[in-house]
Coordinates of C-alpha atoms in Angstrom, one line a residue:
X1115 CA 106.5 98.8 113.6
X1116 CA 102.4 99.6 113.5
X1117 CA 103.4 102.3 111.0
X1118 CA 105.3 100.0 109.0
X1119 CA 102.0 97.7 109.1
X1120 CA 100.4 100.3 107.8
X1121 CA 102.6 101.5 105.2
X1122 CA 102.7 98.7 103.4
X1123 CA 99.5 97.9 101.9
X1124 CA 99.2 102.1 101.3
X1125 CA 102.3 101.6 99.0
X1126 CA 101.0 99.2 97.7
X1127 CA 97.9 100.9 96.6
X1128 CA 100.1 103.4 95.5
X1129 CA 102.5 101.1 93.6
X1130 CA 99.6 99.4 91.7
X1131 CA 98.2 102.0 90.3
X1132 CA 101.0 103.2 86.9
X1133 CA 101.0 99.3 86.7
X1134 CA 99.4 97.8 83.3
X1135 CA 100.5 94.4 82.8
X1136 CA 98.9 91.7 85.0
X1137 CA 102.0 89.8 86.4
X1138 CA 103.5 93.1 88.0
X1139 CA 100.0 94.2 89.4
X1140 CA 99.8 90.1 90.7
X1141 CA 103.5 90.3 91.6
X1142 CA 103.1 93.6 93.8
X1143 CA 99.6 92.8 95.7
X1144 CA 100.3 89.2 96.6
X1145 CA 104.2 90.1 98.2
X1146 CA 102.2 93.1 100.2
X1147 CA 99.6 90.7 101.6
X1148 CA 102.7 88.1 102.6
X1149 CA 104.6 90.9 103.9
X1150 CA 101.0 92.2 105.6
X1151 CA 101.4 88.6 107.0
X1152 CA 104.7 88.6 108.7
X1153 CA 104.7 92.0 109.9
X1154 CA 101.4 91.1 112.0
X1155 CA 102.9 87.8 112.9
X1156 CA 105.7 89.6 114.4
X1157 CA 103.1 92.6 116.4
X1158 CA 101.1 89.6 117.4
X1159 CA 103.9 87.5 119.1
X1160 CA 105.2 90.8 120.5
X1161 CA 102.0 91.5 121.9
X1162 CA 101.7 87.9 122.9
X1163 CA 104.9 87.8 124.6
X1164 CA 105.6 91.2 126.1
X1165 CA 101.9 93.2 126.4
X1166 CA 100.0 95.5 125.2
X1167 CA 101.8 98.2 122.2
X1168 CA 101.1 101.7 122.8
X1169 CA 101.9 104.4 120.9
X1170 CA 99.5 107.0 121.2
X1171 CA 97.2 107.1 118.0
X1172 CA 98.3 103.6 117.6
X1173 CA 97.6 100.7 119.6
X1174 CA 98.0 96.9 119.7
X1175 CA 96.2 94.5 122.9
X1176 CA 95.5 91.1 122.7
X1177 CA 92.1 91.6 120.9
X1178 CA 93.6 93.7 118.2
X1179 CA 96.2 91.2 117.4
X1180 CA 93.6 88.7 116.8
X1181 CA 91.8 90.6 114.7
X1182 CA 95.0 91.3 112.7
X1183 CA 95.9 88.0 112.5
X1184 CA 92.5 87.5 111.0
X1185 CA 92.8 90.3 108.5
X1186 CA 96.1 89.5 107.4
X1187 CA 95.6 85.7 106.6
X1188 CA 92.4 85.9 105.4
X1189 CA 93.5 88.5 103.0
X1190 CA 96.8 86.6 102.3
X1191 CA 94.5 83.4 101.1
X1192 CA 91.7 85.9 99.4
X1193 CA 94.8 87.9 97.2
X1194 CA 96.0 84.1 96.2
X1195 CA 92.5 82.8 94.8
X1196 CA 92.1 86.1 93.0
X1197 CA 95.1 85.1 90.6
X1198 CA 93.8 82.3 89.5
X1199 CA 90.1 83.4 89.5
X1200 CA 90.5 87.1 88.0
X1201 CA 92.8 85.9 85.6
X1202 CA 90.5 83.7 84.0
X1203 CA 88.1 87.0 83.9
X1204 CA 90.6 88.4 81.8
X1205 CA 91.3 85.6 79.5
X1206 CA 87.8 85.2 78.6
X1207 CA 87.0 89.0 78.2
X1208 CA 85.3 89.3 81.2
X1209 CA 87.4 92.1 82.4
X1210 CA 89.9 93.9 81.2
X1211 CA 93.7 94.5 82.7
X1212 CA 93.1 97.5 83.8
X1213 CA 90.3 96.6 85.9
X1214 CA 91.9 93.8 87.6
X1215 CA 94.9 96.5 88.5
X1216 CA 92.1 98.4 89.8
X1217 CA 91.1 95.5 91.6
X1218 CA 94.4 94.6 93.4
X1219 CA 94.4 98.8 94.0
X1220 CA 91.4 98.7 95.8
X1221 CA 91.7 95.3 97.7
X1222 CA 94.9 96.6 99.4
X1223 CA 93.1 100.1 100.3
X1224 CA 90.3 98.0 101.9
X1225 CA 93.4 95.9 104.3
X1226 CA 94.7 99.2 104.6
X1227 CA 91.1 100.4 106.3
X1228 CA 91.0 97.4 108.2
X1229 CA 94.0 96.9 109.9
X1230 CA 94.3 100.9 110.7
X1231 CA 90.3 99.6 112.5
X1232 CA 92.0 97.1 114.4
X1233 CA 95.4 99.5 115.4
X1234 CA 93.7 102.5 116.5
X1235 CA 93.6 103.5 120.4
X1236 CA 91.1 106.6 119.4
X1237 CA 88.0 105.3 118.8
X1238 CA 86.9 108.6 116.5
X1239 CA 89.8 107.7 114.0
X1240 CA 88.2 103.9 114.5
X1241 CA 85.3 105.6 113.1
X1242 CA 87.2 107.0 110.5
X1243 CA 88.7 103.8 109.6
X1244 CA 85.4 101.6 109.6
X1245 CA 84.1 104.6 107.2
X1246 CA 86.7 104.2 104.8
X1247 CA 86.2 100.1 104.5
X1248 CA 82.8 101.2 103.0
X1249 CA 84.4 103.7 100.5
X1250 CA 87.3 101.1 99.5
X1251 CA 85.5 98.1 99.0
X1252 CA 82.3 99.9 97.4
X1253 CA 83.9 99.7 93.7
X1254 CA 84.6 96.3 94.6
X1255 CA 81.3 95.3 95.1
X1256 CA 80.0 96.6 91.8
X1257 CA 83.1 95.9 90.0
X1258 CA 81.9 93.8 87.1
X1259 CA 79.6 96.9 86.1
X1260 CA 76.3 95.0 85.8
X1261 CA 73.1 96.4 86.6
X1262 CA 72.6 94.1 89.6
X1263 CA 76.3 94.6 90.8
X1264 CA 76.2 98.7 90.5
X1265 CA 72.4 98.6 92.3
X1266 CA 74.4 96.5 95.3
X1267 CA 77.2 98.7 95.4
X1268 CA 74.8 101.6 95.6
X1269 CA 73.2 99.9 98.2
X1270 CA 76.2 99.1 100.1
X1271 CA 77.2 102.7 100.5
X1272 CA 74.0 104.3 101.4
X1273 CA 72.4 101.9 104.2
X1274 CA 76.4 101.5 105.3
X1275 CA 76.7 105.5 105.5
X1276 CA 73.7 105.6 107.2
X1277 CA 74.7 103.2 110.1
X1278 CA 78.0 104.6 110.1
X1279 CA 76.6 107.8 110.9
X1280 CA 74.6 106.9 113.7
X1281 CA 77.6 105.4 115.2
X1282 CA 79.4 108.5 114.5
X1283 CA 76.2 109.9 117.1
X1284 CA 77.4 107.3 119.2
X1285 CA 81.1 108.0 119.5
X1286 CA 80.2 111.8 119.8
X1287 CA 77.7 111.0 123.2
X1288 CA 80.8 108.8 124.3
X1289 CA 83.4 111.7 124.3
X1290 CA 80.7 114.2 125.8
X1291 CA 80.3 111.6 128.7
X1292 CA 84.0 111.7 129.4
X1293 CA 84.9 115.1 128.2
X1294 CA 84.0 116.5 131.8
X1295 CA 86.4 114.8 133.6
X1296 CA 89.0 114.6 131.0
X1297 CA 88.7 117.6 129.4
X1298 CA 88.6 118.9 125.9
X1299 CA 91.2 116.5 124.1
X1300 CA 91.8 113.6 122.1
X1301 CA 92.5 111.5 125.1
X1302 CA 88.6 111.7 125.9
X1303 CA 88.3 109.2 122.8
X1304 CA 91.2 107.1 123.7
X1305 CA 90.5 103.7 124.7
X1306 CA 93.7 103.1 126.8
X1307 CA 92.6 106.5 128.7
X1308 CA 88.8 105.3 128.9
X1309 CA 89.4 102.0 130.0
X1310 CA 91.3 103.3 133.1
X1311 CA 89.2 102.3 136.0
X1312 CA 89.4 106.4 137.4
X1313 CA 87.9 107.0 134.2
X1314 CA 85.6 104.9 133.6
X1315 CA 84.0 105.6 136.8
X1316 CA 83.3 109.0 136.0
X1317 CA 82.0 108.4 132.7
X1318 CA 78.2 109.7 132.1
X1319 CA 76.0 106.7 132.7
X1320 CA 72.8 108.2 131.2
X1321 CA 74.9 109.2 128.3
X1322 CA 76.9 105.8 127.5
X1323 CA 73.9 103.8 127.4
X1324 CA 72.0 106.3 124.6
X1325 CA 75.9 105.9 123.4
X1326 CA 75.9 102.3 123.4
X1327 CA 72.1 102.0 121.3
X1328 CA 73.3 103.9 118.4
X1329 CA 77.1 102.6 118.0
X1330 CA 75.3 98.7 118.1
X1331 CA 72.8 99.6 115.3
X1332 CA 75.1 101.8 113.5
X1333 CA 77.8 99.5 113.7
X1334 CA 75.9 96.6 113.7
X1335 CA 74.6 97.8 110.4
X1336 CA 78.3 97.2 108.8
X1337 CA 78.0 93.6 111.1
X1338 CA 75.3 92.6 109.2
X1339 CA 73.3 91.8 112.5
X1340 CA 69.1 92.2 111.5
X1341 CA 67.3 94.3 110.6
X1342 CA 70.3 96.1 109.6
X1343 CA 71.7 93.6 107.8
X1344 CA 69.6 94.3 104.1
X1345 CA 72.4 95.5 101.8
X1346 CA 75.0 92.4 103.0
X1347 CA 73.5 89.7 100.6
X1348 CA 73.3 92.0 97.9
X1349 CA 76.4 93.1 98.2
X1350 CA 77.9 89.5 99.1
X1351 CA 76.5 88.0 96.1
X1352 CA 77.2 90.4 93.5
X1353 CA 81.0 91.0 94.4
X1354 CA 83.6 89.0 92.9
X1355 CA 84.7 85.8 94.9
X1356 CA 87.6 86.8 96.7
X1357 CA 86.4 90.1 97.9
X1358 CA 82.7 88.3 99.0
X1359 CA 85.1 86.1 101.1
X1360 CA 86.7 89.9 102.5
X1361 CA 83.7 90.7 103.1
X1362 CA 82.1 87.5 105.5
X1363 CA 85.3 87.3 106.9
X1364 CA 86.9 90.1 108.1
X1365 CA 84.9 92.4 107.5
X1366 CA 82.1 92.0 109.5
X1367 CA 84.8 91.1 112.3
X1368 CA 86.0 94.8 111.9
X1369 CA 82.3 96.3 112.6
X1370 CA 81.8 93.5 115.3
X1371 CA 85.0 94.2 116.6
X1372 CA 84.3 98.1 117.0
X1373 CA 81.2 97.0 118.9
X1374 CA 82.7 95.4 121.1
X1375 CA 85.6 98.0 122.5
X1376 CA 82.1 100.3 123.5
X1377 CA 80.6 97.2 125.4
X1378 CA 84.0 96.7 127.2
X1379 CA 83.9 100.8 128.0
X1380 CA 80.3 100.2 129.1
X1381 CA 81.0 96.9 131.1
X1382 CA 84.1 98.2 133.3
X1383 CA 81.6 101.5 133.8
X1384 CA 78.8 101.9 136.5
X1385 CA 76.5 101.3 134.0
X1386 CA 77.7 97.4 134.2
X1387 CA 77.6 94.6 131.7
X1388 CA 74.1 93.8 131.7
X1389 CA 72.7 96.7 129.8
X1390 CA 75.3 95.9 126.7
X1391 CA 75.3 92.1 127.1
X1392 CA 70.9 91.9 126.7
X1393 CA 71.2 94.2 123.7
X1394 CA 73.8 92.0 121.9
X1395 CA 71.9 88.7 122.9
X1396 CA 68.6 90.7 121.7
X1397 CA 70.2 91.9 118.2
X1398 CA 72.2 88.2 118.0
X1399 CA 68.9 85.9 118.3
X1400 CA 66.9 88.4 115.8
X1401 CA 70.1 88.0 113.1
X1402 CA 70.0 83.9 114.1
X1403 CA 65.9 83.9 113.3
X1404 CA 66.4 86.1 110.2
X1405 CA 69.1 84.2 108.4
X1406 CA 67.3 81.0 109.6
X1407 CA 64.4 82.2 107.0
X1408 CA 66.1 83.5 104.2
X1409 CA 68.6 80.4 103.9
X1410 CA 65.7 77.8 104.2
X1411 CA 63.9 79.8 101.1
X1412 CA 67.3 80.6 99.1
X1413 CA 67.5 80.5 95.7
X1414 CA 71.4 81.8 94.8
X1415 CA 74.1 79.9 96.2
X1416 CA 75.9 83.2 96.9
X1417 CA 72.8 84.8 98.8
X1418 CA 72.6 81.7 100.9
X1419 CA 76.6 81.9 101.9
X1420 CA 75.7 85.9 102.5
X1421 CA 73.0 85.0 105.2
X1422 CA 74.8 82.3 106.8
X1423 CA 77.4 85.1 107.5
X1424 CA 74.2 87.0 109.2
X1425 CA 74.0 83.5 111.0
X1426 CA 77.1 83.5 112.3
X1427 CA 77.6 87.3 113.6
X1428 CA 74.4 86.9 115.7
X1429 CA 76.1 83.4 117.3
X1430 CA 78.9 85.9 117.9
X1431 CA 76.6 88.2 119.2
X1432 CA 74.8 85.5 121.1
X1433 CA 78.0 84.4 122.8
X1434 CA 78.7 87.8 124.3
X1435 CA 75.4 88.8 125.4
X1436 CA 75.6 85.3 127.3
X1437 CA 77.7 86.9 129.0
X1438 CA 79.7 83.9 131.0
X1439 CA 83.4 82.8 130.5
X1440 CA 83.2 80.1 128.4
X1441 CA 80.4 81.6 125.8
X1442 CA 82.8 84.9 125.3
X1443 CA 85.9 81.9 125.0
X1444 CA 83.5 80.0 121.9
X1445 CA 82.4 83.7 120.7
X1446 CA 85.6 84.9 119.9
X1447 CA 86.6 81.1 118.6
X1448 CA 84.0 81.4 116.5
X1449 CA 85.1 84.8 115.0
X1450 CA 88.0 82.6 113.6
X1451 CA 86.3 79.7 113.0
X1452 CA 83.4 81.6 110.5
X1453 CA 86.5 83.3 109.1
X1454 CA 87.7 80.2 107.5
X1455 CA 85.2 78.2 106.9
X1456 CA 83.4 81.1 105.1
X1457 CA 86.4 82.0 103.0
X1458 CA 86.4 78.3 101.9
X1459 CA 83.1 78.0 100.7
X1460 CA 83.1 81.7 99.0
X1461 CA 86.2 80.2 97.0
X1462 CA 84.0 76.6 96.4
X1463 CA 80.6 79.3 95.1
X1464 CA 83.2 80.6 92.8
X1465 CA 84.9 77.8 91.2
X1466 CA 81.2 76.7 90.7
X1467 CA 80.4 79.9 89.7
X1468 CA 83.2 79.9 86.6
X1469 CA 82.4 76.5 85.6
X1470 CA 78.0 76.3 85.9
X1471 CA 77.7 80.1 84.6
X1472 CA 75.0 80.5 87.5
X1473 CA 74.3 81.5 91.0
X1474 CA 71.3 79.9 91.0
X1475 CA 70.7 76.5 93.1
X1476 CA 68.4 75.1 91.0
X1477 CA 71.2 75.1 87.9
X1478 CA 74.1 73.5 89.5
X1479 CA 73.5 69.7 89.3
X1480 CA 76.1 67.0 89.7
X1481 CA 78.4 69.0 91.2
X1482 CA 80.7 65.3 92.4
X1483 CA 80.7 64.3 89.3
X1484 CA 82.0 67.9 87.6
X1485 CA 84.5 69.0 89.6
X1486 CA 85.3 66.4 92.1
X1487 CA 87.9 67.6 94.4
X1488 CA 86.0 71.2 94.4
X1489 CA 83.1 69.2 95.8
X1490 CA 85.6 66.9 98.5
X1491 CA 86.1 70.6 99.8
X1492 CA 82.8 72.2 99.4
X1493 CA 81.2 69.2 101.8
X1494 CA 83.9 69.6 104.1
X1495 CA 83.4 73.6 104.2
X1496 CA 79.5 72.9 104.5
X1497 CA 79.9 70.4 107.7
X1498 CA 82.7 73.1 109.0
X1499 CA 79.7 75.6 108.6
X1500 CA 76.8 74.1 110.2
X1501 CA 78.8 73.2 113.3
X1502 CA 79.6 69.2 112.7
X1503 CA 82.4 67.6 114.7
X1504 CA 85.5 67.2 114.2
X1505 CA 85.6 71.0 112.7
X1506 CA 86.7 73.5 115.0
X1507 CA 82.9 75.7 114.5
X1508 CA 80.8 72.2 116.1
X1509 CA 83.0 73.4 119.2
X1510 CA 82.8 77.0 119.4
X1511 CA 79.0 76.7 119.4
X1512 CA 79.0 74.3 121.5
X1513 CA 80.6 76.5 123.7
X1514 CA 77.5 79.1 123.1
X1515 CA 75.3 76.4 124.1
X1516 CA 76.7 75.4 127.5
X1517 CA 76.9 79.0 128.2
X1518 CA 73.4 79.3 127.0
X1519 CA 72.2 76.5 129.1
X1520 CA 73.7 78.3 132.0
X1521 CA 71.7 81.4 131.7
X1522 CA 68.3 79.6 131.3
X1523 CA 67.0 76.7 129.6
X1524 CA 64.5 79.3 127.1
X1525 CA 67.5 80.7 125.6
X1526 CA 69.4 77.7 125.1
X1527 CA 66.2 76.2 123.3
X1528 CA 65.8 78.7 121.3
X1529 CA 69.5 79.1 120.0
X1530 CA 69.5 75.0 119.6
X1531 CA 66.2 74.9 117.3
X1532 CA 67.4 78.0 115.0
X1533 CA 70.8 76.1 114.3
X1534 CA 68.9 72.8 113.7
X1535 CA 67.1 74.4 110.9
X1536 CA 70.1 76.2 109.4
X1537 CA 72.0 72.9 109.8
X1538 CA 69.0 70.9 107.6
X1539 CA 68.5 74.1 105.2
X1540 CA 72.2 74.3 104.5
X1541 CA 72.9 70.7 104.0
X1542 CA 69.5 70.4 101.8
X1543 CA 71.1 73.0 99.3
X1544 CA 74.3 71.8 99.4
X1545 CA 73.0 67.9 98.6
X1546 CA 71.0 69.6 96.0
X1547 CA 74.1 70.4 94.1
X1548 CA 76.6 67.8 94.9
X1549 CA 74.3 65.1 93.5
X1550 CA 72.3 64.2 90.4
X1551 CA 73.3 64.7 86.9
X1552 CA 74.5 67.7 85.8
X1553 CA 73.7 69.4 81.9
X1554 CA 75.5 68.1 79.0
X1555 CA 76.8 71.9 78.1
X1556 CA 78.9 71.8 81.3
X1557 CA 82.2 71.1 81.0
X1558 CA 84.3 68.7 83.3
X1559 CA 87.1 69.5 85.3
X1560 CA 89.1 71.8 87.7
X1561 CA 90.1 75.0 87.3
X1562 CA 93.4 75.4 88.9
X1563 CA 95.4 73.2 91.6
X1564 CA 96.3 77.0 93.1
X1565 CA 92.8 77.5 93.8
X1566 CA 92.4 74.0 95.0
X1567 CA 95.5 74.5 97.4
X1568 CA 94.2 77.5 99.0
X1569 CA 91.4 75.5 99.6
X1570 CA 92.6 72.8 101.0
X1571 CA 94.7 74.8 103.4
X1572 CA 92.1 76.8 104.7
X1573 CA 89.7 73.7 105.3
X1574 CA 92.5 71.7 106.8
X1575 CA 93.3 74.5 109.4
X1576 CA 89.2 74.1 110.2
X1577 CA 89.4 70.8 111.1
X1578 CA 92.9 70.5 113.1
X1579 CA 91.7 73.2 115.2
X1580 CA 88.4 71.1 116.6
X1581 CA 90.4 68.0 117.2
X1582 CA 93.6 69.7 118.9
X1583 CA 93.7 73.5 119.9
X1584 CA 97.2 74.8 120.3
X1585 CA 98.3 75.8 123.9
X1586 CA 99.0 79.5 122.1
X1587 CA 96.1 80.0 120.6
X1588 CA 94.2 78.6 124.0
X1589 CA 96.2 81.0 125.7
X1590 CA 95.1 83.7 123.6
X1591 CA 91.7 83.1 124.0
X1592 CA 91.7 83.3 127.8
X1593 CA 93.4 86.0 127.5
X1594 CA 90.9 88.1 125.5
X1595 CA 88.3 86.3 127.8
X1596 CA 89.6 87.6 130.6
X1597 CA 89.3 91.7 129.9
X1598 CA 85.1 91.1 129.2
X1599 CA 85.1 89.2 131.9
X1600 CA 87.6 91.3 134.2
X1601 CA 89.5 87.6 135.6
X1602 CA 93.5 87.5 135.6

């Protein structure tokens, strides 16, 4: 069944590709991503139900199936928006049909690279995988061939290549520090084999921990965690809607995610948690301080949703260098929780985007008064975004915080003030365009009930979740909690 997973958004790609007129290309990309859907729907209950999936290069746990889940739905809602929104590309000349095949080509090669991230047991063909997001969703990023969008996607690959080789150092120093004791084969990359307690306790503590430096900044270069983080709001910005929304979303989930199977290897090891965990808090609070700058002295609308993602990976971060139960629990929350609310407001920036002709704040005015139910679920993306109650973010951070508090007052403080200033900053913007009177030359009106219905879907799943968590997905999250944290 994971080969079927994975077969289906490769034929896909493959499918797409003699295609030429715009309904079958539409017609073949959106039934893979709902067929994407059900098939990780039905790996995830399986894992949910009955354990852990093994099957040698391919593997399914509890974390995997959440990120899956994650993949699959955000690329589900992502491949509906981009119907409405490429389409309107192509009726006003923007693009042509064969570049919105490409498109729909090269969005289901990038789920492809993602989901084979999350369903690999051998963390060198993880490598491989996270490689090959960078090389499928580069033409996406410069896809509408402008100067600024070709320099981004240029961008993109280089610092991205760069990282990913350093974590390809990383994985090599891992198998060398295993490779004595298991011997010269593949299973000295497996995680199943790693995380075997034997194992683990023969591993090469000097070694994991040089390991361990370069697999953080070369995969936290893909996270968009600072300093690494310079090519995401280029590339966030200048990307069409739907795939900036990939991109925040899952993503960065994808590099974080591939982080975190080397701090598990590292925490179960003799080198202990602690070693990982202060890195992570380190690299979490520097992304937190950084994004904290840029969004109060953002310009472009775009840019600002780009380093609010930065935001958002170092909370991540934050929560599992904190180390405790309950800031892991609200870290990997919060994976889902950005997910959403991120994907909304990428799909608000680009129904703004289509209508205003402009990314910069400063030339969207009136917004309420434009496109009124567009600005009902931009506000109630923005308060999902900067953690207000009742939206499920306000409790995942909250979560942070009390696990913060726990580890010292300092670091609590600290993460408290730089979300108080992201909160104003954000909401500042935001008011910015919402209110006042926008220009004559702008016309009035929606641009699609489908897009408005994706929306509302997404933003309505953002706020159920903070007033009434599902016993499943609480469940789930205990479950994940539990193997960082080694409890039942």
């Amino acid at each position: 069944m994971i080969e079927l997973l994975l077969l289906i958004p490769l034929a896909a790609t493959f499918l797409c590709y003699p295609l030429r007129r715009r309904w079958e290309v539409e017609l073949v990309s959106v039934a893979s991503s709902l067929l994407t859907l059900a098939a990780v729907g039905y790996l995830a209950y399986r894992v949910y139900a009955d354990g852990t999936i093994d099957e040698g290069l391919l593997y399914m746990d509890i974390l995997s199936a959440y990120i899956l889940v994650l993949i699959a739905f955000v690329g589900l809602m992502a491949n509906l928006y981009s119907v409405s929104y490429l389409g309107r590309d192509l009726e006003e000349g923007t693009i042509s049909e064969v570049k919105l095949r490409n498109f729909h080509l090269f969005f289901q090669m990038f789920i492809f690279t993602m989901v084979l991230v999350g369903v690999s047991d051998n963390l060198g063909i993880m490598w491989i995988a996270i490689e090959g997001t960078t090389l499928a969703s580069a033409y996406l990023v410069g896809f509408y061939d402008t100067e600024t969008s070709v320099e981004a996607a240029w961008k993109y690959l280089i610092i991205c290549s760069v990282g990913i080789t350093l974590a390809l150092f990383g994985t090599v120093l891992l198998y060398a520090s295993s490779v004595s004791f298991l011997g010269e084969a593949s299973d000295a990359l497996s995680w199943s084999t790693l995380m075997d307690p034997a194992v683990l306790a023969n591993l090469n503590v000097d070694l994991l921990r040089i390991a361990f430096i370069f697999v953080l900044v070369g995969y936290g270069t893909k996270a968009g965690l600072a300093p690494m983080h310079t090519w995401l709001p280029d590339a966030h910005s200048q990307a069409p809607t739907p795939m900036s929304a990939l991109l925040s979303a899952v993503l960065l989930n994808c590099a974080m995610y591939g982080i975190l199977r080397f701090h598990l290897i590292l925490s179960g090891s003799a080198v202990g948690p602690e070693f990982s965990s202060n890195l992570l808090l380190l690299f979490g609070m520097l992304s937190l301080v950084t994004a904290a700058a840029f969004i109060i002295l953002s310009k472009d609308y775009k840019r600002m949703l780009a380093y609010s993602s930065i935001e958002h990976m170092g909370i991540i971060a934050v929560g599992f260098g904190l180390g405790g139960s309950l800031a892991i629990m609200g870290a990997l929350f919060h994976m889902l929780n950005h997910a959403l609310s991120k994907t909304l407001l990428f799909f608000g920036a680009g129904n703004v985007l289509q209508r205003y002709r402009t990314r910069e704040i400063a030339g969207v005015r009136g917004l309420a008064a434009v496109m009124p139910a567009t600005a009902i679920l931009l506000t109630g993306g923005t308060l999902a975004i900067v953690g207000c109650p009742p939206f499920a973010t306000f409790l995942s951070e909250l979560m942070i915080l009390v696990g913060a508090i726990d580890s010292g007052l300092p670091v609590a403080a600290a993460y408290l003030a730089v979300l108080a200033v992201i909160f104003a900053a954000i909401l500042y913007h935001m008011g910015r365009m919402l209110f006042g009177e926008a220009d004559q030359k702008v016309e009035h009106g929606e641009l699609g009930r489908g897009r408005l219905a994706v929306m509302a879907v997404l933003l309505v799943s953002v706020m159920v979740m903070g007033l009434y968590m599902p016993d499943a997905l609480e469940d789930v999250l205990e479950r994940m909690t539990s193997l960082f944290t080694g409890g039942p």
